[in-house]
Amino acid sequence: MATYLEMAFRNQASYLVIISVLDPRPDITGGEVEAVMDTIIAQNILTSPGGDLVEKVEARVIERTYTWYNVS
């Protein structure tokens, strides 16, 4: 199973920008995620084709299960 933390932001052009982190710490809290998102915006750490990230939209943890088949 793969686990992802997805953080969604709006950029200066009002487009949605998703940042995905593979295998986040299992005990991560909403407060910690929000603090990281605030830091990304305040310190202008990342940018996108539509400009700087300017607003937090949401954050979520997604768990995915994969089933692989041998098709050779």
mmCIF file of N, CA, C and O in Angstrom:
data_model
loop_
_atom_site.group_PDB
_atom_site.id
_atom_site.type_symbol
_atom_site.label_atom_id
_atom_site.label_comp_id
_atom_site.label_asym_id
_atom_site.label_seq_id
_atom_site.Cartn_x
_atom_site.Cartn_y
_atom_site.Cartn_z
ATOM 1 N N MET A 1 0.850 -1.176 0.000
ATOM 2 C CA MET A 1 0.000 0.000 0.000
ATOM 3 C C MET A 1 0.893 1.235 0.000
ATOM 4 O O MET A 1 1.899 1.302 0.684
ATOM 5 N N ALA A 2 0.501 2.208 -0.774
ATOM 6 C CA ALA A 2 1.224 3.477 -0.838
ATOM 7 C C ALA A 2 0.384 4.544 -0.141
ATOM 8 O O ALA A 2 -0.830 4.596 -0.296
ATOM 9 N N THR A 3 1.053 5.387 0.629
ATOM 10 C CA THR A 3 0.381 6.480 1.324
ATOM 11 C C THR A 3 0.972 7.795 0.844
ATOM 12 O O THR A 3 2.193 7.921 0.707
ATOM 13 N N TYR A 4 0.100 8.766 0.575
ATOM 14 C CA TYR A 4 0.514 10.081 0.105
ATOM 15 C C TYR A 4 -0.136 11.157 0.959
ATOM 16 O O TYR A 4 -1.299 11.034 1.330
ATOM 17 N N LEU A 5 0.615 12.203 1.224
ATOM 18 C CA LEU A 5 0.052 13.430 1.781
ATOM 19 C C LEU A 5 -0.070 14.391 0.616
ATOM 20 O O LEU A 5 0.915 14.683 -0.060
ATOM 21 N N GLU A 6 -1.280 14.851 0.345
ATOM 22 C CA GLU A 6 -1.499 15.834 -0.709
ATOM 23 C C GLU A 6 -1.878 17.163 -0.091
ATOM 24 O O GLU A 6 -2.792 17.228 0.740
ATOM 25 N N MET A 7 -1.157 18.201 -0.490
ATOM 26 C CA MET A 7 -1.425 19.563 -0.026
ATOM 27 C C MET A 7 -1.830 20.384 -1.246
ATOM 28 O O MET A 7 -1.103 20.430 -2.233
ATOM 29 N N ALA A 8 -2.997 21.000 -1.171
ATOM 30 C CA ALA A 8 -3.520 21.774 -2.292
ATOM 31 C C ALA A 8 -3.432 23.266 -1.986
ATOM 32 O O ALA A 8 -3.799 23.710 -0.898
ATOM 33 N N PHE A 9 -2.943 24.011 -2.954
ATOM 34 C CA PHE A 9 -2.764 25.463 -2.851
ATOM 35 C C PHE A 9 -3.403 26.132 -4.065
ATOM 36 O O PHE A 9 -3.594 25.509 -5.103
ATOM 37 N N ARG A 10 -3.648 27.427 -3.961
ATOM 38 C CA ARG A 10 -3.983 28.268 -5.118
ATOM 39 C C ARG A 10 -2.751 29.121 -5.400
ATOM 40 O O ARG A 10 -2.068 29.580 -4.487
ATOM 41 N N ASN A 11 -2.505 29.344 -6.688
ATOM 42 C CA ASN A 11 -1.392 30.215 -7.053
ATOM 43 C C ASN A 11 -1.921 31.590 -7.440
ATOM 44 O O ASN A 11 -3.117 31.850 -7.366
ATOM 45 N N GLN A 12 -1.028 32.471 -7.876
ATOM 46 C CA GLN A 12 -1.412 33.839 -8.210
ATOM 47 C C GLN A 12 -2.423 33.913 -9.344
ATOM 48 O O GLN A 12 -3.202 34.851 -9.414
ATOM 49 N N ALA A 13 -2.431 32.903 -10.218
ATOM 50 C CA ALA A 13 -3.382 32.873 -11.329
ATOM 51 C C ALA A 13 -4.682 32.155 -10.939
ATOM 52 O O ALA A 13 -5.508 31.877 -11.797
ATOM 53 N N SER A 14 -4.838 31.839 -9.669
ATOM 54 C CA SER A 14 -6.019 31.145 -9.126
ATOM 55 C C SER A 14 -6.145 29.696 -9.568
ATOM 56 O O SER A 14 -7.224 29.111 -9.474
ATOM 57 N N TYR A 15 -5.058 29.103 -10.060
ATOM 58 C CA TYR A 15 -5.069 27.691 -10.414
ATOM 59 C C TYR A 15 -4.748 26.846 -9.191
ATOM 60 O O TYR A 15 -4.010 27.268 -8.295
ATOM 61 N N LEU A 16 -5.275 25.632 -9.172
ATOM 62 C CA LEU A 16 -5.014 24.694 -8.094
ATOM 63 C C LEU A 16 -3.669 24.019 -8.335
ATOM 64 O O LEU A 16 -3.391 23.548 -9.443
ATOM 65 N N VAL A 17 -2.831 23.963 -7.301
ATOM 66 C CA VAL A 17 -1.528 23.311 -7.362
ATOM 67 C C VAL A 17 -1.492 22.268 -6.250
ATOM 68 O O VAL A 17 -1.747 22.583 -5.093
ATOM 69 N N ILE A 18 -1.180 21.017 -6.613
ATOM 70 C CA ILE A 18 -1.132 19.922 -5.647
ATOM 71 C C ILE A 18 0.320 19.512 -5.438
ATOM 72 O O ILE A 18 1.048 19.271 -6.399
ATOM 73 N N ILE A 19 0.715 19.425 -4.180
ATOM 74 C CA ILE A 19 2.035 18.909 -3.824
ATOM 75 C C ILE A 19 1.802 17.589 -3.103
ATOM 76 O O ILE A 19 1.057 17.532 -2.120
ATOM 77 N N SER A 20 2.413 16.514 -3.616
ATOM 78 C CA SER A 20 2.254 15.189 -3.028
ATOM 79 C C SER A 20 3.559 14.745 -2.380
ATOM 80 O O SER A 20 4.625 14.895 -2.965
ATOM 81 N N VAL A 21 3.439 14.189 -1.179
ATOM 82 C CA VAL A 21 4.587 13.662 -0.446
ATOM 83 C C VAL A 21 4.326 12.182 -0.223
ATOM 84 O O VAL A 21 3.317 11.806 0.382
ATOM 85 N N LEU A 22 5.221 11.340 -0.705
ATOM 86 C CA LEU A 22 5.091 9.896 -0.553
ATOM 87 C C LEU A 22 5.486 9.471 0.854
ATOM 88 O O LEU A 22 6.489 9.952 1.396
ATOM 89 N N ASP A 23 4.711 8.602 1.448
ATOM 90 C CA ASP A 23 4.963 8.023 2.766
ATOM 91 C C ASP A 23 5.175 9.069 3.862
ATOM 92 O O ASP A 23 6.244 9.127 4.483
ATOM 93 N N PRO A 24 4.168 9.881 4.131
ATOM 94 C CA PRO A 24 4.308 10.830 5.234
ATOM 95 C C PRO A 24 4.376 10.076 6.564
ATOM 96 O O PRO A 24 3.965 8.915 6.654
ATOM 97 N N ARG A 25 4.892 10.728 7.560
ATOM 98 C CA ARG A 25 4.960 10.138 8.897
ATOM 99 C C ARG A 25 3.560 9.693 9.321
ATOM 100 O O ARG A 25 2.605 10.457 9.202
ATOM 101 N N PRO A 26 3.394 8.471 9.817
ATOM 102 C CA PRO A 26 2.044 7.986 10.145
ATOM 103 C C PRO A 26 1.333 8.794 11.230
ATOM 104 O O PRO A 26 0.107 8.851 11.253
ATOM 105 N N ASP A 27 2.088 9.436 12.105
ATOM 106 C CA ASP A 27 1.469 10.180 13.209
ATOM 107 C C ASP A 27 1.412 11.686 12.952
ATOM 108 O O ASP A 27 1.210 12.465 13.875
ATOM 109 N N ILE A 28 1.545 12.094 11.697
ATOM 110 C CA ILE A 28 1.503 13.523 11.376
ATOM 111 C C ILE A 28 0.131 14.099 11.745
ATOM 112 O O ILE A 28 -0.886 13.427 11.599
ATOM 113 N N THR A 29 0.132 15.315 12.235
ATOM 114 C CA THR A 29 -1.125 15.943 12.658
ATOM 115 C C THR A 29 -1.551 17.019 11.674
ATOM 116 O O THR A 29 -0.735 17.534 10.895
ATOM 117 N N GLY A 30 -2.810 17.368 11.734
ATOM 118 C CA GLY A 30 -3.316 18.449 10.900
ATOM 119 C C GLY A 30 -2.603 19.759 11.170
ATOM 120 O O GLY A 30 -2.342 20.539 10.251
ATOM 121 N N GLY A 31 -2.279 19.994 12.430
ATOM 122 C CA GLY A 31 -1.558 21.218 12.786
ATOM 123 C C GLY A 31 -0.179 21.279 12.158
ATOM 124 O O GLY A 31 0.268 22.345 11.721
ATOM 125 N N GLU A 32 0.508 20.144 12.120
ATOM 126 C CA GLU A 32 1.838 20.102 11.498
ATOM 127 C C GLU A 32 1.744 20.348 9.993
ATOM 128 O O GLU A 32 2.553 21.088 9.422
ATOM 129 N N VAL A 33 0.745 19.744 9.368
ATOM 130 C CA VAL A 33 0.566 19.937 7.929
ATOM 131 C C VAL A 33 0.252 21.402 7.639
ATOM 132 O O VAL A 33 0.825 22.008 6.725
ATOM 133 N N GLU A 34 -0.624 21.990 8.431
ATOM 134 C CA GLU A 34 -0.974 23.394 8.225
ATOM 135 C C GLU A 34 0.244 24.298 8.417
ATOM 136 O O GLU A 34 0.444 25.254 7.652
ATOM 137 N N ALA A 35 1.076 23.989 9.399
ATOM 138 C CA ALA A 35 2.291 24.786 9.634
ATOM 139 C C ALA A 35 3.239 24.695 8.439
ATOM 140 O O ALA A 35 3.837 25.696 8.034
ATOM 141 N N VAL A 36 3.375 23.513 7.868
ATOM 142 C CA VAL A 36 4.239 23.347 6.687
ATOM 143 C C VAL A 36 3.674 24.147 5.512
ATOM 144 O O VAL A 36 4.414 24.824 4.797
ATOM 145 N N MET A 37 2.363 24.071 5.327
ATOM 146 C CA MET A 37 1.745 24.814 4.230
ATOM 147 C C MET A 37 1.931 26.323 4.417
ATOM 148 O O MET A 37 2.228 27.044 3.461
ATOM 149 N N ASP A 38 1.780 26.799 5.659
ATOM 150 C CA ASP A 38 2.008 28.219 5.947
ATOM 151 C C ASP A 38 3.446 28.615 5.630
ATOM 152 O O ASP A 38 3.692 29.683 5.059
ATOM 153 N N THR A 39 4.393 27.744 5.969
ATOM 154 C CA THR A 39 5.808 28.021 5.707
ATOM 155 C C THR A 39 6.087 28.068 4.210
ATOM 156 O O THR A 39 6.820 28.942 3.733
ATOM 157 N N ILE A 40 5.514 27.132 3.465
ATOM 158 C CA ILE A 40 5.703 27.114 2.009
ATOM 159 C C ILE A 40 5.241 28.437 1.396
ATOM 160 O O ILE A 40 5.910 29.018 0.538
ATOM 161 N N ILE A 41 4.103 28.936 1.857
ATOM 162 C CA ILE A 41 3.577 30.201 1.332
ATOM 163 C C ILE A 41 4.406 31.390 1.821
ATOM 164 O O ILE A 41 4.830 32.234 1.029
ATOM 165 N N ALA A 42 4.660 31.471 3.129
ATOM 166 C CA ALA A 42 5.335 32.633 3.721
ATOM 167 C C ALA A 42 6.759 32.803 3.200
ATOM 168 O O ALA A 42 7.209 33.924 2.965
ATOM 169 N N GLN A 43 7.470 31.688 3.011
ATOM 170 C CA GLN A 43 8.866 31.778 2.574
ATOM 171 C C GLN A 43 9.008 31.646 1.059
ATOM 172 O O GLN A 43 10.126 31.609 0.559
ATOM 173 N N ASN A 44 7.869 31.553 0.366
ATOM 174 C CA ASN A 44 7.875 31.469 -1.090
ATOM 175 C C ASN A 44 8.819 30.372 -1.574
ATOM 176 O O ASN A 44 9.629 30.567 -2.479
ATOM 177 N N ILE A 45 8.688 29.201 -0.958
ATOM 178 C CA ILE A 45 9.584 28.077 -1.229
ATOM 179 C C ILE A 45 9.372 27.505 -2.628
ATOM 180 O O ILE A 45 10.321 27.124 -3.301
ATOM 181 N N LEU A 46 8.125 27.431 -3.060
ATOM 182 C CA LEU A 46 7.811 26.839 -4.362
ATOM 183 C C LEU A 46 7.042 27.832 -5.214
ATOM 184 O O LEU A 46 6.331 28.688 -4.701
ATOM 185 N N THR A 47 7.180 27.668 -6.518
ATOM 186 C CA THR A 47 6.408 28.466 -7.454
ATOM 187 C C THR A 47 5.798 27.528 -8.481
ATOM 188 O O THR A 47 6.106 26.333 -8.490
ATOM 189 N N SER A 48 4.954 28.040 -9.325
ATOM 190 C CA SER A 48 4.299 27.222 -10.343
ATOM 191 C C SER A 48 4.208 28.050 -11.622
ATOM 192 O O SER A 48 4.463 29.252 -11.598
ATOM 193 N N PRO A 49 3.805 27.430 -12.728
ATOM 194 C CA PRO A 49 3.664 28.203 -13.966
ATOM 195 C C PRO A 49 2.692 29.372 -13.828
ATOM 196 O O PRO A 49 2.807 30.353 -14.548
ATOM 197 N N GLY A 50 1.752 29.291 -12.883
ATOM 198 C CA GLY A 50 0.802 30.377 -12.671
ATOM 199 C C GLY A 50 1.231 31.339 -11.585
ATOM 200 O O GLY A 50 0.433 32.142 -11.111
ATOM 201 N N GLY A 51 2.499 31.262 -11.170
ATOM 202 C CA GLY A 51 3.011 32.174 -10.162
ATOM 203 C C GLY A 51 3.184 31.530 -8.803
ATOM 204 O O GLY A 51 3.080 30.314 -8.646
ATOM 205 N N ASP A 52 3.447 32.374 -7.829
ATOM 206 C CA ASP A 52 3.695 31.901 -6.466
ATOM 207 C C ASP A 52 2.438 31.293 -5.852
ATOM 208 O O ASP A 52 1.312 31.623 -6.233
ATOM 209 N N LEU A 53 2.637 30.412 -4.874
ATOM 210 C CA LEU A 53 1.520 29.849 -4.125
ATOM 211 C C LEU A 53 1.075 30.889 -3.109
ATOM 212 O O LEU A 53 1.898 31.454 -2.382
ATOM 213 N N VAL A 54 -0.221 31.164 -3.059
ATOM 214 C CA VAL A 54 -0.699 32.268 -2.233
ATOM 215 C C VAL A 54 -1.796 31.887 -1.244
ATOM 216 O O VAL A 54 -2.122 32.673 -0.355
ATOM 217 N N GLU A 55 -2.380 30.680 -1.376
ATOM 218 C CA GLU A 55 -3.496 30.323 -0.495
ATOM 219 C C GLU A 55 -3.540 28.817 -0.270
ATOM 220 O O GLU A 55 -3.355 28.034 -1.208
ATOM 221 N N LYS A 56 -3.805 28.413 0.979
ATOM 222 C CA LYS A 56 -4.034 27.002 1.290
ATOM 223 C C LYS A 56 -5.470 26.660 0.903
ATOM 224 O O LYS A 56 -6.379 27.447 1.149
ATOM 225 N N VAL A 57 -5.665 25.481 0.318
ATOM 226 C CA VAL A 57 -7.006 25.037 -0.047
ATOM 227 C C VAL A 57 -7.417 23.857 0.825
ATOM 228 O O VAL A 57 -8.443 23.900 1.488
ATOM 229 N N GLU A 58 -6.617 22.788 0.831
ATOM 230 C CA GLU A 58 -6.917 21.616 1.651
ATOM 231 C C GLU A 58 -5.695 20.713 1.722
ATOM 232 O O GLU A 58 -4.745 20.876 0.962
ATOM 233 N N ALA A 59 -5.762 19.751 2.619
ATOM 234 C CA ALA A 59 -4.732 18.727 2.731
ATOM 235 C C ALA A 59 -5.428 17.418 3.065
ATOM 236 O O ALA A 59 -6.467 17.405 3.733
ATOM 237 N N ARG A 60 -4.849 16.338 2.567
ATOM 238 C CA ARG A 60 -5.450 15.026 2.823
ATOM 239 C C ARG A 60 -4.386 13.941 2.719
ATOM 240 O O ARG A 60 -3.367 14.117 2.049
ATOM 241 N N VAL A 61 -4.649 12.829 3.392
ATOM 242 C CA VAL A 61 -3.801 11.653 3.273
ATOM 243 C C VAL A 61 -4.578 10.636 2.452
ATOM 244 O O VAL A 61 -5.751 10.368 2.710
ATOM 245 N N ILE A 62 -3.915 10.087 1.452
ATOM 246 C CA ILE A 62 -4.531 9.114 0.553
ATOM 247 C C ILE A 62 -3.760 7.808 0.672
ATOM 248 O O ILE A 62 -2.531 7.796 0.611
ATOM 249 N N GLU A 63 -4.494 6.711 0.826
ATOM 250 C CA GLU A 63 -3.884 5.381 0.856
ATOM 251 C C GLU A 63 -4.338 4.635 -0.392
ATOM 252 O O GLU A 63 -5.528 4.571 -0.680
ATOM 253 N N ARG A 64 -3.364 4.083 -1.110
ATOM 254 C CA ARG A 64 -3.669 3.354 -2.349
ATOM 255 C C ARG A 64 -3.123 1.940 -2.239
ATOM 256 O O ARG A 64 -2.003 1.733 -1.795
ATOM 257 N N THR A 65 -3.907 1.001 -2.681
ATOM 258 C CA THR A 65 -3.486 -0.391 -2.745
ATOM 259 C C THR A 65 -3.379 -0.786 -4.209
ATOM 260 O O THR A 65 -4.290 -0.516 -4.997
ATOM 261 N N TYR A 66 -2.278 -1.411 -4.558
ATOM 262 C CA TYR A 66 -2.055 -1.827 -5.934
ATOM 263 C C TYR A 66 -2.034 -3.347 -6.010
ATOM 264 O O TYR A 66 -1.506 -4.010 -5.120
ATOM 265 N N THR A 67 -2.593 -3.878 -7.070
ATOM 266 C CA THR A 67 -2.515 -5.306 -7.363
ATOM 267 C C THR A 67 -1.811 -5.448 -8.701
ATOM 268 O O THR A 67 -2.266 -4.901 -9.716
ATOM 269 N N TRP A 68 -0.686 -6.145 -8.687
ATOM 270 C CA TRP A 68 0.111 -6.313 -9.903
ATOM 271 C C TRP A 68 -0.201 -7.683 -10.515
ATOM 272 O O TRP A 68 -0.334 -8.675 -9.804
ATOM 273 N N TYR A 69 -0.318 -7.728 -11.820
ATOM 274 C CA TYR A 69 -0.574 -8.967 -12.542
ATOM 275 C C TYR A 69 0.579 -9.249 -13.493
ATOM 276 O O TYR A 69 1.081 -8.331 -14.155
ATOM 277 N N ASN A 70 0.974 -10.499 -13.583
ATOM 278 C CA ASN A 70 2.005 -10.904 -14.520
ATOM 279 C C ASN A 70 1.340 -11.115 -15.876
ATOM 280 O O ASN A 70 0.530 -12.023 -16.047
ATOM 281 N N VAL A 71 1.649 -10.256 -16.818
ATOM 282 C CA VAL A 71 1.003 -10.320 -18.126
ATOM 283 C C VAL A 71 1.984 -10.653 -19.253
ATOM 284 O O VAL A 71 1.746 -10.337 -20.404
ATOM 285 N N SER A 72 3.081 -11.309 -18.932
ATOM 286 C CA SER A 72 4.080 -11.613 -19.974
ATOM 287 C C SER A 72 3.741 -12.857 -20.755
ATOM 288 O O SER A 72 2.905 -13.619 -20.506
#
